[in-house]
Coordinates of C-alpha atoms in Angstrom, one line a residue:
Chain A
X1 CA -96.0 306.1 85.6
X2 CA -93.4 303.6 84.7
X3 CA -94.2 299.9 84.0
X4 CA -92.5 296.9 82.5
X5 CA -94.7 295.4 79.8
X6 CA -94.5 292.6 77.3
X7 CA -95.6 293.3 73.7
X8 CA -96.6 290.3 71.5
X9 CA -96.6 290.6 67.7
X10 CA -98.1 288.3 65.2
X11 CA -96.8 287.3 61.7
X12 CA -98.8 290.2 60.3
X13 CA -97.6 292.9 62.7
X14 CA -94.0 292.2 63.6
X15 CA -92.5 293.9 60.5
X16 CA -94.5 297.1 61.0
X17 CA -92.9 300.2 62.7
X18 CA -95.1 300.5 65.7
X19 CA -93.1 301.1 68.8
X20 CA -91.6 304.4 67.6
X21 CA -95.1 305.8 67.6
X22 CA -95.1 305.7 71.4
X23 CA -92.6 308.5 71.5
X24 CA -93.7 310.3 68.3
X25 CA -97.4 310.5 69.1
X26 CA -97.3 310.5 72.9
X27 CA -95.2 311.9 75.6
X28 CA -93.6 308.5 76.4
X29 CA -90.1 307.1 76.9
X30 CA -89.7 303.5 76.0
X31 CA -86.7 301.2 76.7
X32 CA -86.6 297.8 75.0
X33 CA -85.0 295.3 77.5
X34 CA -85.3 292.2 75.4
X35 CA -86.8 291.4 72.0
X36 CA -87.0 288.3 69.9
X37 CA -88.5 287.0 66.6
X38 CA -89.5 283.4 66.9
X39 CA -89.4 280.9 64.0
X40 CA -93.0 281.3 63.0
X41 CA -92.5 285.1 62.9
X42 CA -94.3 285.7 66.1
X43 CA -92.3 288.2 68.1
X44 CA -92.2 289.7 71.5
X45 CA -90.5 292.6 73.2
X46 CA -90.1 293.3 76.9
X47 CA -89.8 297.0 77.6
X48 CA -90.3 299.6 80.2
X49 CA -92.6 302.5 79.3
X50 CA -92.6 305.7 81.2
X51 CA -94.6 308.9 81.0
X52 CA -97.6 310.9 82.5
X53 CA -100.5 308.6 83.4
X54 CA -102.9 309.9 80.7
X55 CA -100.3 309.6 77.9
X56 CA -99.4 306.1 79.2
X57 CA -103.0 304.8 78.8
X58 CA -103.3 306.5 75.4
X59 CA -100.1 304.7 74.4
X60 CA -101.4 301.4 75.5
X61 CA -104.6 302.0 73.5
X62 CA -102.6 302.9 70.5
X63 CA -100.6 299.6 70.7
X64 CA -103.9 297.7 70.9
X65 CA -105.3 299.5 67.9
X66 CA -102.1 298.3 66.0
X67 CA -103.1 294.7 67.0
X68 CA -100.3 294.3 69.5
X69 CA -101.1 292.2 72.5
X70 CA -100.0 294.1 75.7
X71 CA -99.3 292.2 78.9
X72 CA -97.8 293.2 82.2
X73 CA -94.9 291.1 83.2
X74 CA -96.7 288.0 84.6
X75 CA -93.8 286.4 86.3
X76 CA -91.5 287.4 89.1
X77 CA -88.4 285.9 90.6
X78 CA -88.1 284.9 94.2
X79 CA -84.9 284.3 96.2
X80 CA -84.4 282.1 99.2
X81 CA -82.8 284.7 101.4
X82 CA -81.3 282.1 103.8
X83 CA -79.7 280.2 101.0
X84 CA -78.1 283.1 99.1
X85 CA -74.3 283.3 99.5
X86 CA -74.1 286.8 98.1
X87 CA -71.5 285.7 95.7
X88 CA -72.8 288.1 93.1
X89 CA -72.7 285.8 90.1
X90 CA -76.3 286.8 89.2
X91 CA -75.5 290.5 89.0
X92 CA -73.3 289.8 85.9
X93 CA -76.3 288.6 83.9
X94 CA -79.1 290.8 85.2
X95 CA -80.2 293.2 82.4
X96 CA -81.9 295.7 84.5
X97 CA -79.7 295.8 87.7
X98 CA -82.7 294.4 89.7
X99 CA -80.0 292.3 91.3
X100 CA -77.2 294.5 92.6
X101 CA -74.4 294.6 95.1
X102 CA -75.3 297.1 97.8
X103 CA -73.5 299.4 100.2
X104 CA -70.2 299.1 102.1
X105 CA -70.9 295.5 103.2
X106 CA -71.7 294.3 99.7
X107 CA -74.8 292.3 100.2
X108 CA -76.5 291.2 97.0
X109 CA -80.0 292.8 96.9
X110 CA -83.1 292.1 94.8
X111 CA -85.3 295.0 93.6
X112 CA -88.4 293.3 92.4
X113 CA -89.8 296.5 90.9
X114 CA -86.9 296.4 88.3
X115 CA -87.1 292.7 87.6
X116 CA -88.3 291.8 84.1
X117 CA -88.4 288.0 84.9
X118 CA -85.9 287.2 82.1
X119 CA -84.7 284.2 84.1
X120 CA -80.9 284.7 83.5
X121 CA -80.2 284.7 87.2
X122 CA -82.1 281.4 87.7
X123 CA -79.7 279.8 85.3
X124 CA -76.5 281.1 86.8
X125 CA -77.2 281.1 90.5
X126 CA -74.4 279.0 92.1
X127 CA -76.6 277.7 94.9
X128 CA -79.9 277.4 93.0
X129 CA -81.7 279.8 95.3
X130 CA -83.6 281.8 92.7
X131 CA -86.8 280.6 91.0
X132 CA -89.4 282.1 88.7
X133 CA -93.1 282.1 89.7
X134 CA -96.2 283.3 88.0
X135 CA -97.9 286.2 89.8
Chain B
X1 CA -41.8 305.5 121.0
X2 CA -40.0 302.2 121.6
X3 CA -40.1 299.5 119.0
X4 CA -43.0 297.1 119.4
X5 CA -42.2 293.4 119.7
X6 CA -44.7 290.8 120.9
X7 CA -44.4 287.0 120.9
X8 CA -47.2 284.5 120.1
X9 CA -47.1 283.5 123.7
X10 CA -47.5 287.0 125.0
X11 CA -50.5 287.5 122.7
X12 CA -52.0 284.2 123.7
X13 CA -51.6 285.1 127.4
X14 CA -53.5 288.3 126.7
X15 CA -56.3 286.3 124.9
X16 CA -56.6 283.9 127.9
X17 CA -56.8 286.8 130.4
X18 CA -59.4 288.6 128.2
X19 CA -57.1 291.6 127.6
X20 CA -56.2 291.1 123.9
X21 CA -57.3 293.9 121.5
X22 CA -58.7 292.3 118.4
X23 CA -59.7 294.1 115.2
X24 CA -61.1 292.9 111.9
X25 CA -58.9 293.5 108.9
X26 CA -61.1 296.4 107.7
X27 CA -61.1 298.0 111.1
X28 CA -57.3 297.7 111.2
X29 CA -57.0 299.4 107.8
X30 CA -58.8 302.4 109.2
X31 CA -56.7 302.5 112.4
X32 CA -53.4 302.2 110.5
X33 CA -54.5 305.0 108.2
X34 CA -55.5 307.2 111.1
X35 CA -52.6 306.5 113.6
X36 CA -49.8 304.9 111.5
X37 CA -48.5 301.4 111.8
X38 CA -46.3 302.0 114.9
X39 CA -49.1 303.2 117.1
X40 CA -51.5 300.5 115.7
X41 CA -48.9 297.8 116.5
X42 CA -48.8 299.0 120.0
X43 CA -52.5 299.1 120.4
X44 CA -53.7 295.9 118.6
X45 CA -52.8 292.3 119.3
X46 CA -54.7 290.3 116.7
X47 CA -56.3 291.1 113.3
X48 CA -58.9 288.7 112.0
X49 CA -59.3 288.0 108.3
X50 CA -62.0 286.2 106.3
X51 CA -62.9 284.9 102.9
X52 CA -65.9 283.1 101.5
X53 CA -65.7 281.8 97.9
X54 CA -65.7 278.8 95.7
X55 CA -62.6 276.8 96.3
X56 CA -62.5 273.9 93.9
X57 CA -59.5 272.1 95.5
X58 CA -61.6 270.9 98.4
X59 CA -63.0 267.6 99.6
X60 CA -63.8 265.4 102.5
X61 CA -61.9 262.4 103.9
X62 CA -64.3 259.9 105.3
X63 CA -64.1 256.6 107.1
X64 CA -67.6 255.0 107.0
X65 CA -66.9 252.2 109.5
X66 CA -66.9 248.4 109.2
X67 CA -70.1 246.4 108.5
X68 CA -70.4 242.7 109.0
X69 CA -69.2 240.9 107.0
X70 CA -66.4 243.4 106.2
X71 CA -65.8 245.0 102.9
X72 CA -62.7 246.5 101.3
X73 CA -64.4 249.0 99.1
X74 CA -63.1 249.4 95.5
X75 CA -65.7 251.8 94.1
X76 CA -67.9 254.1 96.3
X77 CA -70.7 256.5 95.5
X78 CA -72.2 259.1 97.8
X79 CA -75.7 260.1 96.5
X80 CA -74.4 258.7 93.1
X81 CA -71.3 261.0 93.2
X82 CA -68.2 258.8 92.8
X83 CA -65.7 259.0 95.7
X84 CA -62.1 257.8 95.5
X85 CA -61.6 254.5 97.4
X86 CA -58.0 253.6 96.7
X87 CA -57.1 253.6 100.5
X88 CA -57.6 251.1 103.3
X89 CA -60.9 249.2 103.5
X90 CA -63.5 251.9 104.3
X91 CA -61.5 255.1 103.8
X92 CA -62.7 257.3 101.0
X93 CA -62.2 260.8 99.7
X94 CA -64.9 262.8 98.0
X95 CA -63.8 265.7 95.9
X96 CA -65.8 269.0 95.6
X97 CA -65.9 269.1 91.8
X98 CA -66.9 265.5 91.1
X99 CA -70.2 265.4 89.2
X100 CA -73.0 263.0 89.8
X101 CA -72.5 259.9 87.7
X102 CA -75.6 260.4 85.5
X103 CA -74.9 264.2 85.0
X104 CA -75.3 265.2 81.3
X105 CA -72.3 267.5 81.9
X106 CA -71.8 269.9 78.9
X107 CA -73.5 267.8 76.3
X108 CA -76.2 270.4 76.2
X109 CA -74.1 273.5 76.6
X110 CA -74.0 275.3 79.0
X111 CA -74.6 272.4 81.5
X112 CA -76.3 273.1 84.8
X113 CA -74.4 270.8 87.1
X114 CA -77.0 270.7 89.8
X115 CA -75.4 268.2 92.2
X116 CA -71.9 267.0 92.9
X117 CA -69.2 266.3 95.5
X118 CA -69.5 269.8 97.1
X119 CA -73.3 269.2 97.6
X120 CA -72.6 265.8 99.3
X121 CA -70.4 267.6 101.8
X122 CA -73.0 270.4 102.2
X123 CA -75.7 267.8 102.8
X124 CA -73.6 266.1 105.5
X125 CA -72.9 269.3 107.3
X126 CA -76.6 270.3 107.0
X127 CA -77.5 267.1 108.9
X128 CA -79.1 265.3 105.9
X129 CA -78.7 261.6 105.2
X130 CA -76.5 260.6 102.3
X131 CA -76.7 257.3 100.5
X132 CA -73.5 255.4 100.3
X133 CA -73.0 252.5 97.9
X134 CA -69.8 250.4 97.7
X135 CA -68.6 247.5 95.5
X136 CA -65.6 245.3 96.0
X137 CA -63.9 242.3 94.5
X138 CA -63.8 240.4 97.8
X139 CA -60.9 239.0 99.7
X140 CA -60.4 236.4 102.5
X141 CA -60.2 239.1 105.1
X142 CA -62.9 241.3 103.5
X143 CA -65.4 238.9 101.9
X144 CA -68.3 241.3 101.2
X145 CA -68.7 242.5 97.6
X146 CA -71.6 244.9 98.0
X147 CA -72.6 247.4 100.7
X148 CA -75.3 250.1 100.8
X149 CA -76.5 252.3 103.7
X150 CA -77.7 255.9 104.4
X151 CA -75.4 257.8 106.6
X152 CA -75.9 261.1 108.5
X153 CA -72.7 262.9 109.5
X154 CA -73.0 261.7 113.1
X155 CA -73.1 258.1 111.9
X156 CA -69.7 258.4 110.3
X157 CA -66.7 257.5 112.6
X158 CA -64.5 260.0 110.8
X159 CA -65.3 262.9 108.5
X160 CA -62.9 265.8 107.9
X161 CA -62.7 268.5 105.3
X162 CA -59.3 268.1 103.7
X163 CA -58.6 270.9 101.1
X164 CA -55.4 270.8 99.1
X165 CA -55.7 274.4 97.9
X166 CA -57.7 277.2 99.5
X167 CA -57.5 280.9 100.2
X168 CA -55.6 282.0 97.1
X169 CA -53.4 285.0 97.7
X170 CA -55.0 287.3 95.1
X171 CA -56.6 286.1 91.9
X172 CA -57.1 287.2 88.2
X173 CA -59.9 289.5 87.0
X174 CA -61.4 287.6 84.1
X175 CA -62.7 289.3 80.9
X176 CA -63.8 287.8 77.6
X177 CA -62.4 289.6 74.5
X178 CA -64.0 287.1 72.2
X179 CA -67.3 287.4 70.2
X180 CA -69.3 284.8 72.1
X181 CA -70.5 284.5 75.7
X182 CA -68.3 282.1 77.6
X183 CA -68.9 280.0 80.8
X184 CA -65.9 279.8 83.1
X185 CA -65.0 278.9 86.7
X186 CA -65.1 282.7 87.1
X187 CA -68.7 282.9 86.0
X188 CA -70.5 284.0 82.8
X189 CA -68.3 286.4 80.7
X190 CA -70.1 288.5 78.1
X191 CA -68.3 289.1 74.8
X192 CA -66.3 292.2 73.9
X193 CA -65.0 292.7 77.5
X194 CA -68.4 293.8 78.8
X195 CA -67.9 292.4 82.3
X196 CA -65.0 291.6 84.6
X197 CA -65.3 288.9 87.2
X198 CA -63.0 288.7 90.1
X199 CA -62.7 286.4 93.2
X200 CA -60.8 287.7 96.2
X201 CA -61.9 289.2 99.6
X202 CA -59.2 291.8 98.9
X203 CA -58.4 293.7 102.1
X204 CA -60.1 291.0 104.2
X205 CA -58.3 288.1 102.5
X206 CA -56.0 286.1 104.9
X207 CA -52.8 285.8 102.8
X208 CA -53.0 289.3 101.5
X209 CA -52.8 290.5 105.1
X210 CA -49.6 288.5 105.7
X211 CA -48.0 288.7 102.3
X212 CA -44.7 287.0 103.3
X213 CA -46.4 284.3 105.4
X214 CA -44.6 285.5 108.6
X215 CA -47.4 284.3 110.9
X216 CA -49.3 281.8 108.8
X217 CA -47.7 278.4 108.6
X218 CA -48.2 274.7 109.3
X219 CA -50.1 274.6 112.6
X220 CA -51.9 277.9 112.3
X221 CA -55.4 277.5 113.8
X222 CA -58.1 278.8 111.6
X223 CA -61.9 279.3 111.2
X224 CA -62.9 276.7 108.7
X225 CA -66.5 276.3 107.6
X226 CA -67.7 277.6 110.9
X227 CA -65.6 275.1 112.9
X228 CA -62.0 275.1 114.0
X229 CA -59.4 273.9 111.5
X230 CA -55.7 274.2 110.8
X231 CA -53.2 275.0 108.1
X232 CA -51.5 271.7 107.3
X233 CA -49.1 272.6 104.5
X234 CA -48.7 275.0 101.7
X235 CA -51.3 274.4 99.0
X236 CA -51.0 273.1 95.5
X237 CA -49.8 275.8 93.1
X238 CA -48.4 277.8 96.0
X239 CA -46.2 280.4 94.2
X240 CA -44.5 282.9 96.5
X241 CA -42.3 284.1 93.6
X242 CA -45.3 285.9 91.9
X243 CA -44.8 289.5 91.1
X244 CA -45.1 291.9 94.1
X245 CA -45.6 295.6 94.5
X246 CA -43.5 297.9 96.7
X247 CA -45.8 297.1 99.6
X248 CA -44.9 293.4 99.3
X249 CA -48.4 292.5 98.2
X250 CA -48.6 290.1 95.3
X251 CA -50.1 291.5 92.0
X252 CA -51.1 288.1 90.7
X253 CA -52.3 284.7 92.1
X254 CA -49.6 283.6 94.5
X255 CA -49.6 281.8 97.8
X256 CA -52.1 279.1 98.8
X257 CA -52.7 276.9 101.8
X258 CA -53.8 273.3 102.4
X259 CA -56.3 273.1 105.3
X260 CA -58.1 270.5 107.4
X261 CA -60.9 270.6 109.9
X262 CA -63.6 268.3 111.5
X263 CA -66.8 268.4 109.4
X264 CA -68.8 267.6 112.6
X265 CA -67.9 271.1 114.0
X266 CA -68.9 273.0 110.9
X267 CA -72.0 275.0 110.0
X268 CA -74.2 274.8 106.9
X269 CA -74.0 278.5 106.4
X270 CA -70.2 278.4 105.7
X271 CA -70.0 275.1 103.6
X272 CA -72.1 275.2 100.5
X273 CA -72.1 273.2 97.3
X274 CA -71.8 275.3 94.2
X275 CA -72.9 274.9 90.6
X276 CA -71.3 277.0 87.9
X277 CA -73.2 277.2 84.7
X278 CA -71.3 275.6 81.8
X279 CA -68.3 274.9 84.0
X280 CA -69.1 272.4 86.7
X281 CA -69.2 272.0 90.5
X282 CA -67.4 273.4 93.4
X283 CA -67.6 274.1 97.1
X284 CA -68.1 277.5 98.8
X285 CA -65.7 277.5 101.8
X286 CA -65.8 280.0 104.6
X287 CA -62.3 280.5 106.0
X288 CA -60.8 283.0 108.4
X289 CA -57.3 283.4 109.9
X290 CA -56.2 285.4 112.9
X291 CA -53.0 287.3 112.4
X292 CA -50.9 288.3 115.4
X293 CA -49.5 291.8 115.3
X294 CA -46.0 290.9 116.3
X295 CA -44.4 294.2 115.3
X296 CA -44.8 297.4 113.3
X297 CA -44.3 295.5 110.0
X298 CA -47.3 293.2 110.7
X299 CA -49.4 296.3 111.5
X300 CA -48.4 297.8 108.2
X301 CA -49.2 294.6 106.3
X302 CA -52.6 294.2 107.9
X303 CA -53.3 297.9 107.4
X304 CA -53.6 297.2 103.7
X305 CA -56.7 298.6 101.8
X306 CA -58.4 297.5 98.6
X307 CA -56.9 300.4 96.7
X308 CA -53.3 299.1 97.6
X309 CA -54.1 295.6 96.1
X310 CA -53.7 295.2 92.3
X311 CA -54.5 292.2 90.1
X312 CA -54.1 291.3 86.5
X313 CA -56.9 291.5 83.9
X314 CA -56.8 288.3 81.8
X315 CA -58.7 287.3 78.7
X316 CA -60.5 284.0 79.4
X317 CA -61.5 283.5 75.7
X318 CA -57.9 282.9 74.5
X319 CA -55.1 283.8 76.8
X320 CA -56.1 281.8 79.9
X321 CA -57.2 278.6 78.2
X322 CA -54.2 278.7 75.8
X323 CA -51.8 279.6 78.6
X324 CA -50.2 282.5 76.6
X325 CA -49.4 284.4 79.8
X326 CA -50.6 287.6 78.2
X327 CA -52.0 290.2 80.6
X328 CA -54.3 292.9 79.4
X329 CA -53.8 295.3 82.2
X330 CA -54.1 295.9 86.0
X331 CA -56.9 297.0 88.2
X332 CA -57.1 297.4 92.0
X333 CA -59.8 296.1 94.4
X334 CA -61.3 299.4 95.2
X335 CA -62.1 299.8 91.5
X336 CA -63.4 296.3 91.3
X337 CA -65.5 296.6 94.4
X338 CA -67.0 299.9 93.1
X339 CA -68.9 297.8 90.5
X340 CA -67.3 299.4 87.4
X341 CA -63.8 300.1 86.0
X342 CA -62.4 301.7 82.9
X343 CA -60.8 299.3 80.5
X344 CA -60.1 299.6 76.8
X345 CA -61.9 302.9 76.7
X346 CA -65.2 301.5 78.1
X347 CA -66.9 301.0 81.4
X348 CA -66.7 297.3 82.5
X349 CA -69.3 296.0 85.0
X350 CA -67.7 293.9 87.7
X351 CA -69.0 290.8 89.5
X352 CA -67.4 289.6 92.8
X353 CA -67.9 285.8 93.0
X354 CA -66.2 285.8 96.4
X355 CA -68.7 287.2 98.9
X356 CA -67.3 290.3 100.7
X357 CA -70.3 290.4 103.1
X358 CA -69.8 286.8 104.1
X359 CA -66.0 287.4 104.5
X360 CA -66.8 290.3 106.8
X361 CA -69.1 288.1 108.8
X362 CA -66.4 285.5 109.2
X363 CA -63.8 288.0 110.3
X364 CA -66.2 289.3 112.9
X365 CA -67.1 285.8 114.1
X366 CA -63.4 285.0 114.4
X367 CA -63.0 288.2 116.4
X368 CA -65.8 287.1 118.7
X369 CA -64.2 283.6 119.1
X370 CA -61.0 285.2 120.3
X371 CA -62.7 287.8 122.6
X372 CA -65.4 285.6 124.1
X373 CA -64.3 282.0 123.6
X374 CA -60.6 282.6 124.2
X375 CA -59.6 281.1 120.9
X376 CA -55.8 281.3 121.0
X377 CA -53.3 281.4 118.1
X378 CA -51.4 278.4 116.8
X379 CA -47.7 278.9 116.5
X380 CA -46.4 277.9 113.0
X381 CA -44.4 274.7 113.3
X382 CA -43.1 274.7 109.7
X383 CA -43.1 278.0 107.7
X384 CA -44.5 278.1 104.2
X385 CA -42.1 278.4 101.3
X386 CA -41.4 282.0 100.6
X387 CA -41.5 283.1 104.2
X388 CA -39.5 286.2 104.8

C-alpha cells in the first residue's frame, strides 16, 4: 500500500526523532514531500508512506503512540478541463509530478493519485482553471 | 527528377479545385526525412504551422459608436481596465498587459494579476458583456463629458485584434542561477538552475518553418484566434540578423510579425487572457500560417525537426534583467520537449509555456480550412526585412 498522509506535531513532539522509526522498526519507505515548523512550534509534514499493508497499519499505530496526529490528505485539486490551455506552467511547480506533460502531443495531464494538494499550481495557473476543494 | 517550381497562383488554383496536398508541419518533417526535400516538394503544396502562447504585444482596436449627445472620449475603462483613447472621438485601443486599475500589482509579492486587458478581449470573444466607462473634457462638437454602457462584441461597430508583435521566431530558454525563486514572464524559475522554461512551438512554429521569410510577408493570410487574419507588417523587435545555424534557422529570438484580424470571427478557445504570477498579464493567442512549397528549398525548410532547432539558455536572475548579453549554453527543442536536459552537470526539468498540443490543433484546423473550406494563400505584397 502507498498513501499520502499529513503528520501533525505539537510543541512537545516536533523535536523528537520519530519518522525514522517507520523505516527502522517497520518495513516501510517514507518520502517527505513538504514539511514546515510554524511559529508556535507546531509542525506538519506531508509524506508518502509505502509498504506491505500490515506493516503500514503498524506504522500508523506507532505514529499515534508517539502522539503524532495522522490524517489522510483531505484536499484535492480539480481542473476545469475546458479552460486549461495546456501551457504547462503548473508542471514547473508540482512537487510530485501529479501534473505532467504527456505523450507525443504534449497535453498536460493531472494524476489525482499523486496530488498532495500543496496548491502551488493554483497560484501559478495562467488561466485560473485549477482550484482546491475539500474531499 | 526535374526541378520543382510552383507559383502562389498555381497552388491557389489547386486549392480551389480541391487538389492541393496539404500537410501539417510535423507530418512534413516526417515526409522530408523519409523521401528527401525534392520528392516532398513535388508531392506537397502547402504546409500548415501553428503556435499557441502568451503574446504580450497584443491588443484590440475598438470603435464603440456614437451616443447622443456625442462624446470625444479622453479616458476610457473596459471592466475597469484602462484603454488608450488618444485617437478620434470613440476609437480606443486596449492592450493585453494592462492591469485593472485597482490591482494591487506586486505590492504583495508575487502578485496574482487576476484580470487585465487580455481578459477583456477574452470576455468579448466569449460573448460576455463588458462595461465601458468614458470621461471627456467636452467640446462644442462633442459636448458630453461622461458615458457608460455595457457592450457585447456584436454591439461594437468595430473590434479588431491588432498585435504589434506575435509569433516570435525562436525564444530563450530561461533558467535562474540565483538563490531565490523568481517570477518572470517565462513563469516561475526555481533557484540554482533547477528548471528551464521555454516558449516556442519549435518544429510547428510559423517563422521557424520559413526562416528567411520567403513566403510570409505583408498580406499573408493567417489563422488568428480561430478566425481569419493577416500579417500587416514586420513586428516590433523583428531581428533577422540574429545568429543562424547552417540550416538557416535562427539560434536566438529573431523575426516577429504584426498581425490583425476581426475579433468577431474569433473563438474563445484560441483567445485567452493570461495571468503570470508575480509578473503580470498577457494574452494567449492561437496563430497559424500556411506555407506554400514553392520549391525544394521550402520543402527543406518546412522539413525541420525539433532536434534541428537550437536556442540559448539565459539566466533570468541577472543576465536577462541587466542586459549583459551573456549566454550560458545552447539546447535543442527535442531535449526541451523531452522534459529534461543536462546543464551544468545536473538534470534540469523543463516547462513549455507555449502549448504544443494547441499548436498542433491549430495546424490541423488550418489544414482543414484549406482542404474543406478552400482557404487560399495570400501573396506577400511587401516582404519582411531580412527576406532572402
